[in-house]
PDB file of C-alpha atoms in Angstrom:
ATOM      1  CA  MET A1186      97.494  82.628  88.759  1.00 55.00           C
ATOM      2  CA  LEU A1187      96.890  86.396  87.169  1.00 56.00           C
ATOM      3  CA  LYS A1188      95.568  87.074  90.890  1.00 65.00           C
ATOM      4  CA  ARG A1189      98.621  85.702  92.829  1.00 61.00           C
ATOM      5  CA  ALA A1190     100.534  87.814  90.536  1.00 54.00           C
ATOM      6  CA  ARG A1191      98.201  90.888  90.546  1.00 58.00           C
ATOM      7  CA  LYS A1192      98.580  90.881  94.381  1.00 60.00           C
ATOM      8  CA  ILE A1193     102.074  90.944  94.289  1.00 58.00           C
ATOM      9  CA  GLY A1194     102.145  93.322  92.041  1.00 52.00           C
ATOM     10  CA  ALA A1195     100.817  96.093  94.141  1.00 50.00           C
ATOM     11  CA  THR A1196     101.629  94.895  97.482  1.00 54.00           C
ATOM     12  CA  VAL A1197     105.584  95.999  95.317  1.00 47.00           C
ATOM     13  CA  ILE A1198     103.733  98.940  94.309  1.00 54.00           C
ATOM     14  CA  ILE A1199     102.874 100.343  98.013  1.00 55.00           C
ATOM     15  CA  CYS A1200     106.452  99.048  99.262  1.00 48.00           C
ATOM     16  CA  VAL A1201     107.977 100.865  97.237  1.00 46.00           C
ATOM     17  CA  ALA A1202     105.242 104.163  97.480  1.00 48.00           C
ATOM     18  CA  ALA A1203     105.817 103.757 101.129  1.00 48.00           C
ATOM     19  CA  LEU A1204     110.645 103.949 101.214  1.00 45.00           C
ATOM     20  CA  TYR A1205     109.653 106.641  98.614  1.00 45.00           C
ATOM     21  CA  THR A1206     107.574 109.175 100.303  1.00 41.00           C
ATOM     22  CA  GLY A1207     110.696 110.466 102.798  1.00 42.00           C
ATOM     23  CA  ALA A1208     112.360 111.643 100.040  1.00 37.00           C
ATOM     24  CA  VAL A1209     109.000 113.101  98.827  1.00 38.00           C
ATOM     25  CA  PHE A1210     108.432 116.255 101.254  1.00 40.00           C
ATOM     26  CA  ALA A1211     110.644 119.413 101.564  1.00 39.00           C
ATOM     27  CA  HIS A1212     111.750 121.108 104.184  1.00 46.00           C
ATOM     28  CA  GLY A1213     107.998 123.840 104.235  1.00 48.00           C
ATOM     29  CA  ALA A1214     106.288 120.034 105.078  1.00 51.00           C
ATOM     30  CA  GLU A1215     107.580 119.414 108.252  1.00 54.00           C
ATOM     31  CA  ALA A1216     106.814 120.601 111.369  1.00 59.00           C
ATOM     32  CA  LEU A1217     108.168 123.089 113.665  1.00 59.00           C
ATOM     33  CA  GLU A1218     109.579 120.647 115.680  1.00 62.00           C
ATOM     34  CA  ASP A1219     110.955 117.951 113.487  1.00 68.00           C
ATOM     35  CA  ASP A1220     112.591 121.231 111.402  1.00 80.00           C
ATOM     36  CA  SER A1221     116.047 120.849 110.465  1.00 81.00           C
ATOM     37  CA  CYS A1222     116.531 123.987 111.113  1.00 89.00           C
ATOM     38  CA  MET A1223     115.243 124.554 114.796  1.00 91.00           C
ATOM     39  CA  ARG A1224     117.389 124.853 116.940  1.00 90.00           C
ATOM     40  CA  ARG A1225     115.955 124.086 121.168  1.00 88.00           C
ATOM     41  CA  VAL A1226     118.261 125.101 124.214  1.00 85.00           C
ATOM     42  CA  GLY A1227     115.275 123.885 127.016  1.00 81.00           C
ATOM     43  CA  GLU A1228     112.524 125.707 125.436  1.00 83.00           C
ATOM     44  CA  ASN A1229     114.172 128.637 123.712  1.00 87.00           C
ATOM     45  CA  MET A1230     114.360 127.674 120.114  1.00 90.00           C
ATOM     46  CA  ILE A1231     116.057 129.566 117.063  1.00 93.00           C
ATOM     47  CA  HIS A1232     115.533 129.253 113.087  1.00 94.00           C
ATOM     48  CA  LEU A1233     117.882 129.614 110.593  1.00 94.00           C
ATOM     49  CA  SER A1234     116.684 130.509 106.811  1.00 93.00           C
ATOM     50  CA  VAL A1235     119.441 130.479 104.431  1.00 94.00           C
ATOM     51  CA  TYR A1236     118.741 132.245 100.701  1.00 95.00           C
ATOM     52  CA  GLN A1237     120.566 132.725  98.119  1.00 93.00           C
ATOM     53  CA  PRO A1238     118.521 135.547  95.235  1.00 91.00           C
ATOM     54  CA  GLN A1239     120.983 134.988  92.690  1.00 90.00           C
ATOM     55  CA  ASN A1240     120.925 131.653  91.836  1.00 87.00           C
ATOM     56  CA  ASP A1241     117.044 131.027  92.765  1.00 88.00           C
ATOM     57  CA  ILE A1242     115.113 133.457  93.999  1.00 86.00           C
ATOM     58  CA  ALA A1243     112.949 131.489  95.716  1.00 86.00           C
ATOM     59  CA  GLY A1244     115.476 128.907  97.615  1.00 87.00           C
ATOM     60  CA  HIS A1245     115.342 128.304 100.536  1.00 88.00           C
ATOM     61  CA  TYR A1246     117.987 126.453 102.224  1.00 91.00           C
ATOM     62  CA  CYS A1247     118.905 125.483 105.972  1.00 88.00           C
ATOM     63  CA  THR A1248     122.927 123.955 106.582  1.00 88.00           C
ATOM     64  CA  ASP A1249     123.189 122.997 102.749  1.00 88.00           C
ATOM     65  CA  ILE A1250     123.796 125.613 100.881  1.00 91.00           C
ATOM     66  CA  PRO A1251     124.178 124.997  96.870  1.00 90.00           C
ATOM     67  CA  ALA A1252     126.378 127.414  95.698  1.00 91.00           C
ATOM     68  CA  VAL A1253     128.974 129.977  96.246  1.00 92.00           C
ATOM     69  CA  GLY A1254     128.360 133.817  96.369  1.00 92.00           C
ATOM     70  CA  ASN A1255     126.085 136.505  97.840  1.00 93.00           C
ATOM     71  CA  THR A1256     124.282 134.549 101.374  1.00 93.00           C
ATOM     72  CA  VAL A1257     121.869 136.208 103.550  1.00 94.00           C
ATOM     73  CA  LEU A1258     121.219 134.379 106.694  1.00 94.00           C
ATOM     74  CA  VAL A1259     118.798 135.344 108.071  1.00 94.00           C
ATOM     75  CA  VAL A1260     118.108 134.009 112.073  1.00 94.00           C
ATOM     76  CA  ASP A1261     113.995 134.092 113.688  1.00 94.00           C
ATOM     77  CA  LEU A1262     114.077 134.615 117.463  1.00 93.00           C
ATOM     78  CA  VAL A1263     111.368 132.077 118.296  1.00 91.00           C
ATOM     79  CA  GLU A1264     110.483 132.261 121.291  1.00 90.00           C
ATOM     80  CA  PRO A1265     109.672 135.846 122.839  1.00 90.00           C
ATOM     81  CA  MET A1266     111.937 136.095 125.760  1.00 90.00           C
ATOM     82  CA  LEU A1267     114.861 135.402 123.518  1.00 91.00           C
ATOM     83  CA  ARG A1268     113.533 139.171 122.141  1.00 92.00           C
ATOM     84  CA  GLU A1269     114.462 140.588 125.355  1.00 92.00           C
ATOM     85  CA  ILE A1270     118.122 139.645 125.908  1.00 93.00           C
ATOM     86  CA  PRO A1271     121.121 140.409 124.005  1.00 94.00           C
ATOM     87  CA  VAL A1272     121.846 138.125 121.277  1.00 94.00           C
ATOM     88  CA  GLY A1273     124.802 137.781 118.484  1.00 94.00           C
ATOM     89  CA  ILE A1274     126.237 135.740 115.884  1.00 94.00           C
ATOM     90  CA  LYS A1275     129.228 135.177 114.838  1.00 94.00           C
ATOM     91  CA  LEU A1276     129.495 132.734 111.289  1.00 94.00           C
ATOM     92  CA  ILE A1277     132.842 131.156 111.040  1.00 94.00           C
ATOM     93  CA  ARG A1278     134.739 129.394 108.594  1.00 93.00           C
ATOM     94  CA  GLY A1279     135.596 125.560 108.582  1.00 88.00           C
ATOM     95  CA  GLY A1280     134.104 123.349 110.915  1.00 80.00           C
ATOM     96  CA  SER A1281     135.440 124.879 114.688  1.00 86.00           C
ATOM     97  CA  GLU A1282     135.298 128.212 116.286  1.00 88.00           C
ATOM     98  CA  GLU A1283     139.104 128.795 115.944  1.00 87.00           C
ATOM     99  CA  GLY A1284     138.424 129.317 112.091  1.00 86.00           C
ATOM    100  CA  ASP A1285     138.460 132.912 110.607  1.00 90.00           C
ATOM    101  CA  VAL A1286     135.707 134.480 111.597  1.00 92.00           C
ATOM    102  CA  ILE A1287     134.427 135.709 108.011  1.00 92.00           C
ATOM    103  CA  VAL A1288     131.502 138.151 110.471  1.00 93.00           C
ATOM    104  CA  ASP A1289     130.906 138.775 114.334  1.00 93.00           C
ATOM    105  CA  ILE A1290     127.195 140.878 114.753  1.00 92.00           C
ATOM    106  CA  ARG A1291     127.733 141.856 118.582  1.00 92.00           C
ATOM    107  CA  SER A1292     125.235 141.187 121.217  1.00 92.00           C
ATOM    108  CA  SER A1293     122.084 143.320 121.060  1.00 94.00           C
ATOM    109  CA  ILE A1294     118.335 143.217 121.919  1.00 94.00           C
ATOM    110  CA  TYR A1295     116.388 142.278 118.597  1.00 94.00           C
ATOM    111  CA  GLU A1296     112.705 143.333 118.851  1.00 93.00           C
ATOM    112  CA  ASP A1297     111.556 141.294 115.816  1.00 94.00           C
ATOM    113  CA  GLY A1298     113.337 138.372 116.643  1.00 93.00           C
ATOM    114  CA  VAL A1299     114.902 138.863 113.219  1.00 94.00           C
ATOM    115  CA  ILE A1300     118.743 138.934 113.158  1.00 94.00           C
ATOM    116  CA  ASN A1301     120.041 139.640 109.390  1.00 92.00           C
ATOM    117  CA  THR A1302     123.241 139.522 107.477  1.00 92.00           C
ATOM    118  CA  GLN A1303     124.283 138.994 104.082  1.00 93.00           C
ATOM    119  CA  GLN A1304     128.207 137.959 103.300  1.00 92.00           C
ATOM    120  CA  GLU A1305     130.091 135.877 100.331  1.00 92.00           C
ATOM    121  CA  LEU A1306     130.227 132.984 100.928  1.00 91.00           C
ATOM    122  CA  GLY A1307     132.979 130.256  99.827  1.00 91.00           C
ATOM    123  CA  GLU A1308     133.109 126.744  99.635  1.00 92.00           C
ATOM    124  CA  GLY A1309     133.492 124.738 103.028  1.00 91.00           C
ATOM    125  CA  ARG A1310     132.789 124.338 105.696  1.00 93.00           C
ATOM    126  CA  HIS A1311     131.289 126.361 107.583  1.00 93.00           C
ATOM    127  CA  LEU A1312     129.944 127.376 111.442  1.00 94.00           C
ATOM    128  CA  LEU A1313     127.164 130.010 112.698  1.00 93.00           C
ATOM    129  CA  VAL A1314     127.557 130.100 116.348  1.00 93.00           C
ATOM    130  CA  VAL A1315     124.168 132.451 117.845  1.00 93.00           C
ATOM    131  CA  THR A1316     124.634 133.230 121.399  1.00 92.00           C
ATOM    132  CA  ALA A1317     121.710 134.481 124.292  1.00 91.00           C
ATOM    133  CA  GLU A1318     123.241 135.886 127.406  1.00 88.00           C
ATOM    134  CA  GLY A1319     120.682 135.478 129.195  1.00 77.00           C
ATOM    135  CA  VAL A1320     120.808 134.418 132.813  1.00 73.00           C
ATOM    136  CA  GLN A1321     121.823 131.151 131.795  1.00 81.00           C
ATOM    137  CA  PRO A1322     123.191 132.471 128.237  1.00 84.00           C
ATOM    138  CA  LEU A1323     121.910 129.877 125.514  1.00 88.00           C
ATOM    139  CA  LYS A1324     124.261 128.738 122.471  1.00 91.00           C
ATOM    140  CA  TYR A1325     122.728 127.737 119.334  1.00 91.00           C
ATOM    141  CA  VAL A1326     125.767 125.846 116.417  1.00 92.00           C
ATOM    142  CA  TYR A1327     124.769 125.457 112.478  1.00 92.00           C
ATOM    143  CA  GLN A1328     127.350 123.299 110.861  1.00 92.00           C
ATOM    144  CA  LEU A1329     126.872 124.479 108.030  1.00 92.00           C
ATOM    145  CA  ARG A1330     127.632 123.196 103.919  1.00 91.00           C
ATOM    146  CA  VAL A1331     128.621 125.509 101.233  1.00 92.00           C
ATOM    147  CA  ASP A1332     128.654 124.037  98.112  1.00 88.00           C
ATOM    148  CA  MET A1333     129.445 120.648  98.497  1.00 85.00           C
ATOM    149  CA  ILE A1334     127.739 117.603  98.076  1.00 79.00           C
ATOM    150  CA  ASN A1335     125.796 115.773 101.312  1.00 73.00           C
ATOM    151  CA  TYR A1336     126.390 112.248 100.850  1.00 79.00           C
ATOM    152  CA  ALA A1337     124.192 110.623 103.461  1.00 79.00           C
ATOM    153  CA  GLU A1338     121.111 112.893 101.604  1.00 79.00           C
ATOM    154  CA  VAL A1339     121.543 111.841  98.128  1.00 82.00           C
ATOM    155  CA  PHE A1340     121.788 107.863  99.549  1.00 87.00           C
ATOM    156  CA  ARG A1341     118.476 109.061 101.886  1.00 86.00           C
ATOM    157  CA  ALA A1342     117.001 110.172  98.680  1.00 88.00           C
ATOM    158  CA  THR A1343     117.925 106.513  96.616  1.00 91.00           C
ATOM    159  CA  ILE A1344     117.641 104.079  98.654  1.00 91.00           C
ATOM    160  CA  GLY A1345     113.605 103.611  98.339  1.00 89.00           C
ATOM    161  CA  PRO A1346     113.845 103.046  94.803  1.00 91.00           C
ATOM    162  CA  VAL A1347     117.287 101.313  95.474  1.00 91.00           C
ATOM    163  CA  ILE A1348     115.167  98.661  97.658  1.00 92.00           C
ATOM    164  CA  GLY A1349     111.750  99.080  95.551  1.00 91.00           C
ATOM    165  CA  LEU A1350     113.947  97.939  92.348  1.00 92.00           C
ATOM    166  CA  LEU A1351     115.495  95.129  93.937  1.00 92.00           C
ATOM    167  CA  LEU A1352     112.149  93.851  95.712  1.00 92.00           C
ATOM    168  CA  ILE A1353     110.686  94.012  92.269  1.00 93.00           C
ATOM    169  CA  THR A1354     113.299  91.865  90.577  1.00 93.00           C
ATOM    170  CA  LEU A1355     112.997  89.586  93.146  1.00 91.00           C
ATOM    171  CA  ILE A1356     109.937  88.940  92.503  1.00 91.00           C
ATOM    172  CA  GLY A1357     109.891  88.717  89.382  1.00 88.00           C
ATOM    173  CA  TYR A1358     112.824  86.385  89.320  1.00 89.00           C
ATOM    174  CA  LYS A1359     110.661  83.900  91.982  1.00 88.00           C
ATOM    175  CA  LEU A1360     107.303  83.842  89.665  1.00 86.00           C
ATOM    176  CA  PHE A1361     109.545  83.046  86.328  1.00 85.00           C
ATOM    177  CA  LYS A1362     110.812  80.108  88.123  1.00 88.00           C
ATOM    178  CA  SER A1363     107.736  78.248  90.300  1.00 88.00           C
ATOM    179  CA  LYS A1364     105.969  75.900  88.597  1.00 88.00           C
ATOM    180  CA  ARG A1365     103.090  77.488  88.246  1.00 87.00           C
ATOM    181  CA  PHE A1366     104.164  80.761  86.097  1.00 86.00           C
ATOM    182  CA  LYS A1367     105.844  77.693  83.934  1.00 86.00           C
ATOM    183  CA  ASN A1368     102.195  76.037  84.031  1.00 88.00           C
ATOM    184  CA  TRP A1369     100.253  78.091  83.062  1.00 86.00           C
ATOM    185  CA  MET A1370     102.480  80.205  80.210  1.00 86.00           C
ATOM    186  CA  ALA A1371     102.173  76.455  78.558  1.00 86.00           C
ATOM    187  CA  ALA A1372      98.848  75.818  78.799  1.00 87.00           C
ATOM    188  CA  LYS A1373      98.914  79.750  76.900  1.00 85.00           C
ATOM    189  CA  ARG A1374     100.963  78.481  74.191  1.00 85.00           C
ATOM    190  CA  LYS A1375      98.968  75.350  73.893  1.00 83.00           C
ATOM    191  CA  LYS A1376      96.012  77.657  73.801  1.00 81.00           C
ATOM    192  CA  THR A1377      97.413  80.289  70.909  1.00 79.00           C
ATOM    193  CA  THR A1378      99.229  76.947  68.922  1.00 75.00           C
ATOM    194  CA  LEU A1379      95.375  75.629  68.908  1.00 67.00           C
TER     195      LEU A1379
END
C-alpha cells in the first residue's frame, strides 16, 4: 500500500511540474521565432523591446507595459533587407488606427537596424504601427497595454498550480476512502496499542 501511495505521489508531482513549467519560462527563454515581441510578414521580421528605466532598470517588456510614464520603445529591424528601405513608426493612443497619434516618425532608412523613441504613455491601450515602404509595403502592428491587468497571463500562471492542487486533493480523497488504506490504518493502530 505504501509503494502505491509513493507512486501516486510521484505521479502527482510530475504532473504538477509539467503543468507549471509554462509559467516559469520568461520572455528570454523563447526561440526567436516563438517570441511574442517578434512580428513577421513573409520572410521579414522585426522585434519590439520596451523599457521603463525609472521603474525597473533591467526590465524588458513587449506588449504588456507595467506602468504609466516615461517609456522607451525600440524596434529592431531583424532582416537586413528592412535596413535598405524606408521604415516609419506611428504610435497611437487607443486600440485602433483612428485614435490620437502620439508620435509619427516619418519613414527613413535605418542602416543600423534600430529605431527608438521615448514617450510618456498613459494608462490604457496603445497601437504601435511599423510600416516598411518596399515594392510591397509591409505593416507590423503591436497592441500595447499600459498599466492594465492581463487576465490571460494571470490565468495561465495559476491554472497549473490549481489543477495540481485539485489532483492532489482528489487522489488524497480516493486514498483515504479506499478499503486498503482503512485496513492498513487499522492494522497500524492495532500495532501501536499492543
